[in-house]
Coordinates of N, CA and C in Angstrom, one line a residue:
M143 N 92.8 0.3 217.7 CA 92.0 -0.3 218.8 C 92.7 -1.8 219.1
E144 N 93.1 -2.5 217.9 CA 93.7 -3.7 218.1 C 94.9 -3.7 218.9
W145 N 95.8 -2.7 218.6 CA 97.0 -2.5 219.3 C 96.9 -2.1 220.8
L146 N 95.6 -1.3 221.0 CA 95.3 -1.1 222.4 C 95.0 -2.3 223.3
I147 N 94.2 -3.2 222.6 CA 93.9 -4.4 223.5 C 95.0 -5.2 223.5
A148 N 96.0 -5.3 222.6 CA 97.1 -6.1 222.8 C 98.1 -5.5 223.9
A149 N 98.0 -4.3 224.0 CA 99.0 -3.7 225.0 C 98.3 -3.6 226.4
K150 N 97.1 -3.6 226.4 CA 96.2 -3.6 227.7 C 96.9 -2.7 228.7
P151 N 96.8 -1.3 228.5 CA 97.5 -0.5 229.5 C 96.7 -0.4 230.9
V152 N 97.5 -0.3 231.9 CA 97.0 -0.1 233.3 C 97.8 1.0 233.9
V153 N 97.2 2.0 234.3 CA 97.9 3.2 234.9 C 97.6 3.1 236.5
L154 N 98.6 3.0 237.2 CA 98.5 3.0 238.7 C 99.0 4.4 239.4
L155 N 98.0 5.0 240.3 CA 98.2 6.4 240.6 C 98.2 6.1 242.1
H156 N 99.4 6.6 242.7 CA 99.8 6.2 244.0 C 99.1 7.2 245.0
A157 N 99.1 6.9 246.3 CA 98.5 7.6 247.4 C 99.5 8.6 247.9
F158 N 98.9 9.6 248.7 CA 99.5 10.5 249.6 C 100.3 9.9 250.7
P159 N 101.4 10.1 251.1 CA 102.5 10.9 250.5 C 103.6 9.9 250.0
F160 N 103.1 8.9 249.2 CA 104.1 7.9 248.8 C 104.6 8.0 247.4
S161 N 105.0 6.9 246.9 CA 105.6 6.9 245.5 C 105.1 5.8 244.7
P162 N 105.5 5.5 243.5 CA 105.1 4.4 242.8 C 105.6 3.0 243.5
E163 N 106.5 3.2 244.4 CA 107.1 2.0 245.1 C 105.9 1.1 245.9
M164 N 104.8 2.0 246.2 CA 103.9 1.3 247.0 C 103.0 0.3 246.2
W165 N 103.2 0.5 244.9 CA 102.5 -0.6 244.0 C 103.3 -1.8 243.6
A166 N 104.5 -2.0 244.3 CA 105.2 -3.2 244.1 C 104.5 -4.5 244.0
P167 N 103.6 -4.7 245.1 CA 102.8 -6.1 245.0 C 101.9 -6.2 243.7
Q168 N 101.5 -5.2 243.2 CA 100.6 -5.2 242.1 C 101.5 -5.2 240.7
V169 N 102.6 -4.6 240.8 CA 103.4 -4.5 239.5 C 103.8 -5.9 239.2
A170 N 104.2 -6.7 240.4 CA 104.8 -8.0 240.1 C 103.7 -9.0 239.6
E171 N 102.5 -8.6 239.9 CA 101.5 -9.5 239.4 C 101.0 -9.3 238.0
L172 N 101.1 -7.8 237.6 CA 100.6 -7.4 236.4 C 101.6 -7.5 235.3
E173 N 103.0 -7.3 235.6 CA 103.7 -7.3 234.5 C 103.8 -8.5 233.7
G174 N 103.9 -8.6 232.5 CA 103.8 -9.7 231.5 C 102.5 -10.1 231.2
R175 N 101.5 -9.6 231.9 CA 100.1 -9.7 231.4 C 99.5 -8.4 230.9
Y176 N 100.0 -7.2 231.5 CA 99.6 -5.9 231.0 C 100.7 -5.0 230.9
T177 N 100.5 -3.9 230.2 CA 101.5 -2.8 230.1 C 101.2 -1.8 231.2
V178 N 102.1 -1.9 232.1 CA 101.8 -1.1 233.5 C 102.7 0.4 233.4
Y179 N 101.9 1.4 233.7 CA 102.6 2.6 233.8 C 102.2 3.1 235.3
A180 N 103.3 3.2 236.2 CA 103.1 3.8 237.4 C 103.8 5.1 237.7
P181 N 103.4 6.2 237.3 CA 104.1 7.5 237.3 C 104.3 7.8 238.7
A182 N 105.4 8.4 239.0 CA 105.6 9.3 240.2 C 104.8 10.6 240.0
L183 N 103.9 11.1 241.0 CA 103.2 12.3 240.8 C 104.1 13.5 241.2
P184 N 103.9 14.8 240.9 CA 104.8 15.7 241.1 C 105.1 15.9 242.5
G185 N 106.5 16.0 242.9 CA 106.8 16.1 244.3 C 107.2 14.8 245.0
F186 N 107.0 13.6 244.4 CA 107.1 12.4 244.8 C 108.0 11.5 244.0
G187 N 108.6 10.4 244.7 CA 109.5 9.6 244.0 C 110.6 10.3 243.2
G188 N 111.1 11.3 243.8 CA 112.3 11.9 243.3 C 112.0 13.1 242.3
R189 N 110.7 13.3 242.2 CA 110.4 14.3 241.1 C 110.4 15.7 241.8
E190 N 110.5 16.8 240.9 CA 110.4 18.0 241.6 C 108.9 18.3 241.9
P191 N 108.5 19.2 243.0 CA 107.3 19.6 243.0 C 106.7 20.4 241.9
G192 N 105.4 20.2 241.7 CA 104.8 20.9 240.6 C 103.7 21.9 241.1
A193 N 102.7 22.1 240.3 CA 101.7 22.9 240.6 C 100.9 22.3 241.7
A194 N 100.3 23.0 242.6 CA 99.3 22.4 243.6 C 97.9 22.3 243.1
S195 N 97.8 21.5 242.1 CA 96.5 21.4 241.4 C 96.5 19.9 240.8
L196 N 95.3 19.2 241.3 CA 95.0 17.9 240.7 C 94.8 17.8 239.2
E197 N 94.1 19.1 238.8 CA 93.8 19.2 237.3 C 95.0 19.4 236.6
A198 N 96.0 20.0 237.0 CA 97.2 20.2 236.5 C 97.9 18.8 236.3
W199 N 98.0 18.1 237.4 CA 98.5 16.7 237.3 C 97.7 15.9 236.3
A200 N 96.5 16.0 236.3 CA 95.7 15.1 235.2 C 96.2 15.6 233.9
E201 N 96.2 16.7 233.5 CA 96.6 17.3 232.1 C 98.1 16.8 231.9
E202 N 99.0 16.7 232.8 CA 100.4 16.3 232.6 C 100.2 14.7 232.3
L203 N 99.4 14.1 233.0 CA 99.2 12.6 232.9 C 98.7 12.3 231.5
G204 N 97.7 13.1 230.9 CA 97.3 13.0 229.6 C 98.4 13.1 228.5
E205 N 99.4 14.0 228.7 CA 100.5 14.2 227.9 C 101.4 13.1 227.9
A206 N 101.5 12.4 229.1 CA 102.4 11.2 229.3 C 101.7 10.1 228.5
L207 N 100.3 10.0 228.5 CA 99.8 8.8 227.8 C 99.9 9.1 226.3
D208 N 99.9 10.3 225.8 CA 100.3 10.6 224.5 C 101.6 10.1 224.1
D209 N 102.6 10.5 224.9 CA 104.0 10.1 224.7 C 104.0 8.5 224.7
L210 N 103.4 7.8 225.5 CA 103.4 6.3 225.5 C 102.6 5.6 224.3
G211 N 101.8 6.4 223.7 CA 100.9 5.9 222.7 C 99.8 5.1 223.2
F212 N 99.2 5.5 224.5 CA 98.0 4.8 224.9 C 96.8 5.8 224.5
E213 N 96.0 5.1 223.9 CA 94.7 5.9 223.6 C 93.9 5.7 224.7
E214 N 93.7 4.7 225.3 CA 93.0 4.5 226.6 C 93.6 3.6 227.5
A215 N 93.3 3.5 228.8 CA 93.8 2.7 229.7 C 92.8 2.6 230.9
V216 N 93.2 1.5 231.6 CA 92.4 1.3 233.0 C 93.2 2.1 234.0
F217 N 92.6 3.0 234.7 CA 93.2 3.8 235.8 C 92.7 3.2 237.2
V218 N 93.8 2.9 237.9 CA 93.7 2.5 239.2 C 94.3 3.4 240.2
G219 N 93.4 4.0 241.0 CA 93.9 5.1 241.8 C 93.6 4.9 243.5
L220 N 94.5 4.9 244.3 CA 94.2 4.6 245.7 C 94.6 5.8 246.4
S221 N 93.3 6.3 247.2 CA 93.3 7.7 248.1 C 93.7 8.7 247.1
M222 N 94.6 9.5 247.2 CA 95.1 10.6 246.4 C 95.0 10.2 244.9
G223 N 95.4 8.9 244.6 CA 95.4 8.5 243.2 C 93.9 8.4 242.7
G224 N 93.0 8.1 243.6 CA 91.6 8.1 243.4 C 91.1 9.5 243.0
Y225 N 91.4 10.6 243.8 CA 91.1 11.8 243.5 C 91.5 12.3 242.2
L226 N 92.8 11.7 241.7 CA 93.3 12.3 240.5 C 92.6 11.6 239.4
A227 N 92.1 10.1 239.5 CA 91.5 9.5 238.7 C 90.1 10.3 238.3
F228 N 89.4 10.8 239.2 CA 88.2 11.6 239.0 C 88.6 12.8 238.1
R229 N 89.8 13.4 238.2 CA 90.0 14.5 237.4 C 90.3 14.1 236.0
V230 N 91.0 12.9 235.9 CA 91.1 12.3 234.5 C 89.9 12.1 233.8
W231 N 88.9 11.4 234.5 CA 87.5 11.2 233.9 C 87.0 12.6 233.6
D232 N 87.0 13.6 234.4 CA 86.4 14.8 234.1 C 86.9 15.4 232.9
L233 N 88.2 15.3 232.7 CA 89.0 16.0 231.7 C 89.1 15.3 230.3
F234 N 89.2 13.8 230.2 CA 89.3 13.1 229.1 C 88.7 11.7 229.4
P235 N 87.2 11.7 229.5 CA 86.8 10.3 229.9 C 86.8 9.5 228.7
E236 N 87.1 9.9 227.4 CA 87.3 9.0 226.3 C 88.6 8.2 226.4
R237 N 89.5 8.5 227.3 CA 90.7 7.8 227.4 C 90.6 6.8 228.6
V238 N 89.6 6.8 229.3 CA 89.3 5.8 230.4 C 88.6 4.5 229.9
A239 N 89.2 3.5 230.0 CA 88.8 2.2 229.6 C 87.9 1.6 230.9
G240 N 88.5 1.9 232.0 CA 88.0 1.4 233.3 C 88.5 2.0 234.4
L241 N 87.8 2.0 235.6 CA 88.4 2.6 236.8 C 88.4 1.7 237.9
V242 N 89.4 1.7 238.8 CA 89.4 1.1 240.1 C 89.6 2.3 241.0
L243 N 88.7 2.3 241.9 CA 88.7 3.5 243.0 C 88.8 2.7 244.2
A244 N 90.0 2.9 244.8 CA 90.6 2.2 246.0 C 90.7 3.1 247.1
D245 N 90.0 2.8 248.4 CA 90.2 3.6 249.5 C 90.3 5.1 249.2
T246 N 89.3 5.6 248.5 CA 89.1 6.9 248.1 C 87.7 7.4 248.3
R247 N 87.4 8.7 248.1 CA 86.1 9.2 248.2 C 85.9 10.2 247.1
A248 N 84.6 10.4 246.9 CA 84.3 11.6 245.8 C 83.9 12.9 246.4
Q249 N 83.6 13.0 247.7 CA 83.4 14.3 248.2 C 84.6 15.1 248.5
P250 N 84.5 16.4 248.7 CA 85.7 17.2 248.7 C 85.9 17.5 250.3
D251 N 86.9 18.1 250.7 CA 87.2 18.5 252.1 C 86.1 19.4 252.6
D252 N 85.7 19.3 253.7 CA 84.9 20.5 254.3 C 85.8 21.5 254.9
A253 N 85.2 22.4 255.5 CA 86.1 23.6 255.9 C 87.2 23.2 257.0
A254 N 86.8 22.3 257.8 CA 87.6 21.7 258.8 C 88.8 20.9 258.3
G255 N 88.3 20.1 257.3 CA 89.4 19.3 256.6 C 90.4 20.2 255.8
K256 N 89.9 21.3 255.2 CA 90.8 22.2 254.5 C 91.9 23.0 255.6
A257 N 91.3 23.3 256.7 CA 92.1 24.0 257.6 C 93.2 23.0 258.2
K258 N 92.8 21.8 258.3 CA 93.8 20.9 258.8 C 94.8 20.5 257.9
R259 N 94.5 20.6 256.7 CA 95.6 20.3 255.7 C 96.5 21.5 255.5
A260 N 96.0 22.7 255.6 CA 96.9 24.0 255.7 C 97.7 24.0 256.7
E261 N 97.2 23.7 257.9 CA 98.1 23.6 259.2 C 99.2 22.6 259.0
L262 N 98.9 21.4 258.4 CA 99.8 20.4 258.3 C 100.9 20.8 257.3
A263 N 100.4 21.3 256.1 CA 101.4 21.9 255.1 C 102.4 22.8 255.7
A264 N 102.0 23.7 256.5 CA 102.9 24.7 257.0 C 104.0 24.0 258.1
R265 N 103.3 22.9 258.8 CA 104.3 22.1 259.7 C 105.3 21.3 259.0
V266 N 104.9 20.8 257.9 CA 105.8 20.0 257.0 C 106.9 20.9 256.4
R267 N 106.5 22.0 256.1 CA 107.4 22.9 255.4 C 108.5 23.5 256.5
S268 N 108.1 23.5 257.7 CA 109.0 24.1 258.8 C 109.7 22.9 259.5
E269 N 109.0 21.9 259.6 CA 109.7 20.7 260.5 C 110.0 19.5 259.6
G270 N 109.6 19.2 258.5 CA 109.9 18.1 257.7 C 108.9 17.1 257.9
T271 N 109.0 16.0 257.0 CA 108.0 15.0 257.0 C 107.9 14.0 258.2
G272 N 108.9 14.2 259.1 CA 108.9 13.3 260.3 C 107.6 13.6 261.1
V273 N 107.1 14.9 261.0 CA 105.9 15.1 261.7 C 104.8 14.3 261.4
L274 N 104.7 13.7 260.2 CA 103.6 12.9 259.8 C 103.6 11.5 260.3
V275 N 104.9 11.0 260.8 CA 104.9 9.6 261.2 C 104.0 9.4 262.4
E276 N 104.2 10.1 263.4 CA 103.3 9.7 264.6 C 101.8 9.7 264.4
S277 N 101.3 10.7 263.6 CA 99.8 10.9 263.5 C 99.2 10.1 262.1
F278 N 100.0 10.3 261.2 CA 99.7 9.9 259.9 C 99.6 8.4 259.8
V279 N 100.7 7.8 260.0 CA 100.9 6.3 259.8 C 99.8 5.5 260.5
P280 N 99.6 5.7 261.7 CA 98.4 4.8 262.4 C 97.1 5.2 261.7
S281 N 97.0 6.2 261.1 CA 95.6 6.5 260.5 C 95.5 5.8 259.1
V282 N 96.6 5.5 258.6 CA 96.4 4.7 257.1 C 96.5 3.3 257.2
L283 N 97.0 2.8 258.4 CA 97.1 1.2 258.5 C 96.0 0.9 259.4
G284 N 95.4 -0.5 259.2 CA 94.6 -1.0 260.0 C 95.1 -1.7 261.2
P285 N 94.3 -1.8 262.4 CA 94.8 -2.3 263.6 C 95.6 -3.8 263.4
G286 N 95.1 -4.5 262.5 CA 95.9 -5.8 262.4 C 97.3 -5.6 261.8
T287 N 97.3 -4.5 260.9 CA 98.7 -4.3 260.5 C 99.6 -3.6 261.4
L288 N 99.0 -2.8 262.3 CA 99.7 -2.0 263.1 C 100.2 -3.0 264.3
A289 N 99.6 -4.0 264.6 CA 100.1 -4.9 265.6 C 101.3 -5.6 265.2
A290 N 101.6 -5.7 263.9 CA 102.8 -6.3 263.3 C 103.1 -7.7 263.9
E291 N 102.0 -8.5 264.0 CA 102.3 -9.8 264.6 C 102.9 -10.9 263.5
T292 N 103.1 -10.5 262.1 CA 103.9 -11.3 261.2 C 104.9 -10.5 260.6
E293 N 105.8 -11.2 259.9 CA 106.9 -10.6 259.2 C 106.3 -9.7 258.1
E294 N 105.3 -10.1 257.4 CA 104.7 -9.3 256.4 C 104.2 -8.0 256.8
K295 N 103.4 -8.1 258.0 CA 102.8 -6.9 258.7 C 103.8 -6.0 259.1
R296 N 104.9 -6.4 259.8 CA 106.0 -5.7 260.3 C 106.6 -5.0 259.0
A297 N 106.8 -5.7 257.9 CA 107.3 -5.0 256.7 C 106.5 -3.9 256.1
V298 N 105.2 -4.0 256.3 CA 104.3 -3.0 255.7 C 104.5 -1.8 256.5
V299 N 104.5 -1.9 257.9 CA 104.6 -0.8 258.7 C 105.9 -0.1 258.6
E300 N 107.1 -0.8 258.3 CA 108.5 -0.3 258.1 C 108.4 0.5 256.7
W301 N 107.8 -0.1 255.7 CA 107.8 0.5 254.5 C 107.1 2.0 254.6
V302 N 105.9 2.0 255.2 CA 105.1 3.2 255.2 C 105.8 4.3 255.8
E303 N 106.4 3.9 257.1 CA 107.2 4.8 257.9 C 108.2 5.4 257.0
R304 N 109.0 4.6 256.4 CA 110.1 5.1 255.6 C 109.7 5.8 254.4
W305 N 108.7 5.5 253.7 CA 108.3 6.2 252.6 C 107.8 7.7 253.1
V306 N 107.2 7.7 254.3 CA 106.6 9.1 254.8 C 108.0 9.9 255.1
R307 N 109.0 9.3 255.7 CA 110.1 10.0 256.1 C 111.0 10.6 255.0
E308 N 110.9 9.7 253.8 CA 111.8 10.1 252.7 C 111.1 11.1 251.7
A309 N 109.7 11.3 251.9 CA 109.1 12.3 251.1 C 109.7 13.6 251.0
D310 N 109.6 14.3 249.9 CA 110.0 15.7 250.0 C 109.1 16.6 250.6
P311 N 109.5 17.4 251.6 CA 108.6 18.3 252.3 C 107.8 19.2 251.5
E312 N 108.4 19.9 250.5 CA 107.6 20.9 249.6 C 106.7 20.2 248.8
G313 N 107.0 18.8 248.2 CA 106.2 18.1 247.6 C 104.8 17.8 248.3
V314 N 105.1 17.3 249.5 CA 104.0 16.9 250.6 C 103.2 18.0 250.7
A315 N 103.7 19.2 251.1 CA 103.0 20.5 251.2 C 102.1 20.9 250.1
R316 N 102.7 20.8 249.0 CA 101.8 21.3 247.7 C 100.7 20.2 247.4
A317 N 101.2 18.8 247.7 CA 100.0 17.8 247.6 C 98.9 18.1 248.4
L318 N 99.2 18.5 249.8 CA 98.1 18.8 250.7 C 97.3 20.1 250.3
E319 N 97.9 21.0 249.7 CA 97.0 22.2 249.1 C 96.3 21.7 247.9
A320 N 96.8 20.8 247.1 CA 96.0 20.3 245.9 C 94.7 19.6 246.4
L321 N 95.0 18.7 247.5 CA 94.0 17.9 247.9 C 92.9 18.7 248.7
A322 N 93.3 19.8 249.3 CA 92.4 20.7 250.1 C 91.5 21.4 249.0
D323 N 92.1 21.7 247.9 CA 91.4 22.5 246.8 C 90.6 21.6 245.7
R324 N 90.6 20.2 245.8 CA 90.0 19.5 244.9 C 88.4 19.6 244.8
P325 N 87.9 19.6 243.7 CA 86.5 20.0 243.7 C 85.7 18.7 244.1
D326 N 84.3 18.9 244.2 CA 83.5 17.9 244.6 C 83.3 16.9 243.3
S327 N 83.6 15.6 243.4 CA 83.6 14.6 242.3 C 82.2 14.0 242.2
R328 N 81.4 14.1 243.3 CA 80.2 13.3 243.3 C 79.2 13.6 242.0
P329 N 79.1 14.9 241.5 CA 78.4 15.0 240.3 C 78.8 14.2 239.1
L330 N 80.1 13.7 239.1 CA 80.6 12.9 238.0 C 80.2 11.6 238.2
L331 N 79.8 11.0 239.3 CA 79.6 9.6 239.5 C 78.5 8.9 238.7
G332 N 77.4 9.7 238.5 CA 76.3 9.2 237.7 C 76.6 9.1 236.1
E333 N 77.9 9.9 235.8 CA 78.2 10.0 234.3 C 79.2 8.9 234.0
I334 N 79.6 8.2 235.0 CA 80.7 7.2 234.7 C 80.1 6.1 233.9
E335 N 80.6 5.9 232.7 CA 79.9 4.8 231.9 C 80.8 3.7 231.4
V336 N 81.9 3.7 232.1 CA 83.0 2.4 231.9 C 83.0 1.5 233.2
P337 N 83.4 0.2 233.1 CA 83.5 -0.7 234.2 C 84.2 0.1 235.3
T338 N 83.6 -0.2 236.4 CA 84.3 0.5 237.7 C 84.3 -0.5 238.8
L339 N 85.4 -0.8 239.4 CA 85.5 -1.3 240.8 C 85.7 -0.5 241.8
V340 N 85.2 -0.6 242.9 CA 85.3 0.3 244.1 C 85.9 -0.7 245.1
L341 N 87.1 -0.4 245.7 CA 87.7 -1.3 246.7 C 87.9 -0.6 247.9
V342 N 87.7 -1.3 249.2 CA 88.0 -0.4 250.3 C 88.4 -1.5 251.4
G343 N 89.3 -1.2 252.3 CA 89.5 -2.0 253.4 C 88.5 -1.8 254.5
E344 N 88.2 -3.0 255.2 CA 87.0 -2.8 256.1 C 87.5 -2.1 257.2
D345 N 88.7 -1.9 257.7 CA 89.2 -1.1 258.6 C 89.7 0.2 258.3
D346 N 89.4 0.7 257.0 CA 89.8 2.1 256.6 C 89.1 3.1 257.4
A347 N 89.9 3.9 258.1 CA 89.3 4.9 259.0 C 89.3 6.2 258.2
L348 N 90.2 6.4 257.3 CA 90.1 7.7 256.5 C 89.0 7.8 255.5
T349 N 88.8 6.7 254.8 CA 87.8 6.8 253.7 C 87.0 5.4 254.0
P350 N 86.2 5.5 254.9 CA 85.5 4.1 255.4 C 84.6 3.5 254.3
P351 N 84.3 2.3 254.8 CA 83.5 1.5 253.8 C 82.1 2.2 253.4
A352 N 81.5 3.0 254.3 CA 80.3 3.7 254.2 C 80.5 4.6 253.0
D353 N 81.7 5.3 253.0 CA 81.9 6.2 251.6 C 82.0 5.3 250.5
A354 N 82.6 4.2 250.5 CA 82.7 3.4 249.3 C 81.6 2.8 248.9
R355 N 80.5 2.4 249.7 CA 79.2 1.9 249.4 C 78.4 3.1 248.8
A356 N 78.5 4.2 249.3 CA 77.7 5.4 248.6 C 78.4 5.7 247.4
M357 N 79.6 5.7 247.1 CA 80.2 6.0 245.9 C 79.8 4.9 244.8
A358 N 80.0 3.7 245.2 CA 79.6 2.5 244.1 C 78.1 2.6 243.9
A359 N 77.2 2.9 244.8 CA 75.8 3.0 244.5 C 75.6 4.1 243.5
A360 N 76.2 5.1 243.5 CA 76.0 6.2 242.7 C 76.7 6.0 241.3
I361 N 77.5 5.2 241.0 CA 78.1 4.7 239.8 C 77.4 3.7 239.1
P362 N 76.8 3.8 237.9 CA 76.1 2.8 237.1 C 77.0 1.6 237.0
D363 N 76.3 0.5 237.5 CA 76.8 -0.9 237.5 C 78.2 -1.1 238.1
A364 N 78.6 -0.2 239.0 CA 80.0 -0.5 239.7 C 79.9 -1.6 240.5
E365 N 81.0 -2.2 240.7 CA 81.2 -3.3 241.9 C 81.9 -2.8 243.0
L366 N 81.6 -3.3 244.1 CA 82.1 -2.9 245.4 C 82.8 -4.3 246.0
L367 N 83.8 -4.1 246.6 CA 84.5 -5.1 247.3 C 85.1 -4.6 248.5
I368 N 84.8 -5.1 249.7 CA 85.4 -4.6 251.0 C 86.4 -5.8 251.3
L369 N 87.6 -5.4 251.5 CA 88.6 -6.2 251.9 C 88.9 -6.4 253.3
P370 N 88.6 -7.6 253.9 CA 88.7 -8.0 255.3 C 90.4 -7.9 255.8
G371 N 90.5 -7.1 256.9 CA 91.7 -7.1 257.7 C 92.6 -5.9 257.1
A372 N 92.0 -5.1 256.2 CA 92.8 -4.1 255.7 C 92.4 -2.6 256.1
G373 N 93.3 -1.7 256.2 CA 93.0 -0.5 256.4 C 93.0 0.4 255.1
H374 N 93.5 1.5 255.3 CA 93.5 2.6 254.1 C 94.4 2.2 253.0
M375 N 95.5 1.4 253.3 CA 96.5 1.0 252.4 C 96.1 -0.5 252.0
A376 N 95.1 -0.6 251.4 CA 94.6 -2.1 251.3 C 95.5 -2.9 250.3
N377 N 96.1 -2.2 249.3 CA 96.9 -2.8 248.4 C 98.1 -3.5 249.0
L378 N 98.5 -2.9 250.2 CA 99.8 -3.5 250.8 C 99.4 -4.3 252.1
E379 N 98.2 -4.0 252.7 CA 97.7 -4.7 253.9 C 97.1 -6.0 253.5
S380 N 96.5 -6.1 252.3 CA 95.8 -7.3 251.9 C 96.1 -7.6 250.4
P381 N 97.4 -7.6 250.0 CA 97.7 -7.7 248.6 C 97.1 -8.8 247.8
E382 N 97.0 -10.1 248.5 CA 96.5 -11.1 247.7 C 95.0 -10.9 247.3
A383 N 94.2 -10.4 248.1 CA 92.7 -10.2 247.9 C 92.7 -9.0 247.0
F384 N 93.5 -8.0 247.1 CA 93.5 -6.8 246.3 C 93.9 -7.3 244.8
N385 N 95.0 -8.1 244.7 CA 95.5 -8.5 243.3 C 94.3 -9.4 242.8
T386 N 93.8 -10.2 243.5 CA 92.8 -11.2 242.8 C 91.6 -10.3 242.3
A387 N 91.1 -9.5 243.0 CA 90.1 -8.5 242.6 C 90.5 -7.7 241.4
L388 N 91.6 -7.1 241.4 CA 92.2 -6.4 240.2 C 92.3 -7.1 239.1
L389 N 93.0 -8.3 239.1 CA 93.1 -9.2 238.0 C 91.7 -9.6 237.5
G390 N 90.7 -9.8 238.3 CA 89.5 -10.3 237.7 C 88.8 -9.2 237.1
F391 N 89.0 -8.0 237.6 CA 88.4 -6.7 236.8 C 89.0 -6.5 235.5
L392 N 90.3 -6.6 235.5 CA 91.1 -6.3 234.2 C 90.8 -7.3 233.1
E393 N 90.4 -8.6 233.6 CA 90.1 -9.6 232.7 C 88.8 -9.2 232.0
K394 N 87.7 -8.7 232.9 CA 86.5 -8.3 232.4 C 86.7 -7.1 231.5
V395 N 87.5 -6.2 231.7 CA 87.6 -5.1 230.9 C 88.4 -5.4 229.5
Y396 N 89.3 -6.1 229.6 CA 90.3 -6.6 228.3 C 90.1 -7.8 227.8
G397 N 89.5 -8.7 228.5 CA 89.4 -10.1 228.1 C 90.3 -11.0 228.6
G398 N 90.3 -12.2 228.7 CA 91.3 -13.1 229.4 C 92.6 -13.1 228.5

C-alpha cells in the first residue's frame, strides 16, 4: 500500500471516437505529480479493433493494471470512458481508489438510441469516419467553442475534427455497437463507496447537466461540478477549470 500511495496511479479513459491524445492538457498537469496511464482503447489510437464489448475492454484494462503493478488507481472517464469506468467498478471495485465521471451518464441507450448507433455504424463501415464530422462534431462541442473566436477555441475545433477523420472506421463501428449494448449502470450508483467527482460542461448537449445531477445525487457523498462555457468535451473546452477540479480531487484521494 505504501508503494501505491507513492505512485499515485491515475487512469485516463478517453471518449468516443478519440484517442489518448485528447488528454494532453491533463497529462501535462498530472505528470510529475502522479503516475499517469492513458491507454488507447481497442480500435483507437492505432490499435486494432477488439471485441464490441465494454466488459471485454474492462477485463483487458484489469490485465494492464496487473502488468503495471497497480493494485488500485483513480479512474477518470469522459463520455465513453465513463461508461467503461462503470464496467471497471462492476468487475473489480477493489481496484478503484476514486472515480471521476466526466460528461457521461449511467443510463443505457433506449431503443431509438440503439437504432441510431446501429445505423451510424453501418454508415461508417461503408463511407468512412468523414460522415461523423458534419453531425457529430457540433454535438460534442459547446457553442462558445464552435464560434472559434479565440486561437485556443479554433485549435479545439481543429483537433476534434482531425481526430474524428483519423479514427479507424471498424474501430468506430465496433465501439458504437459496444456502447449500444452497454448495461444500465444506475443500479451500481448507490454501491459506489469511493470518492467520486462528477464533472459536466454546462452546455453539454449529449450528457446534459441534469443527467450529471441525477447521477451525483445517487452516488453516496459524490461531488458535482458544472463547468461554465464547456460542452461535451469539457476537458478540452475548459481545461483550466477541469484541471483545477481534477487536481483538487486527486489531492483528497491521495493526499497532498
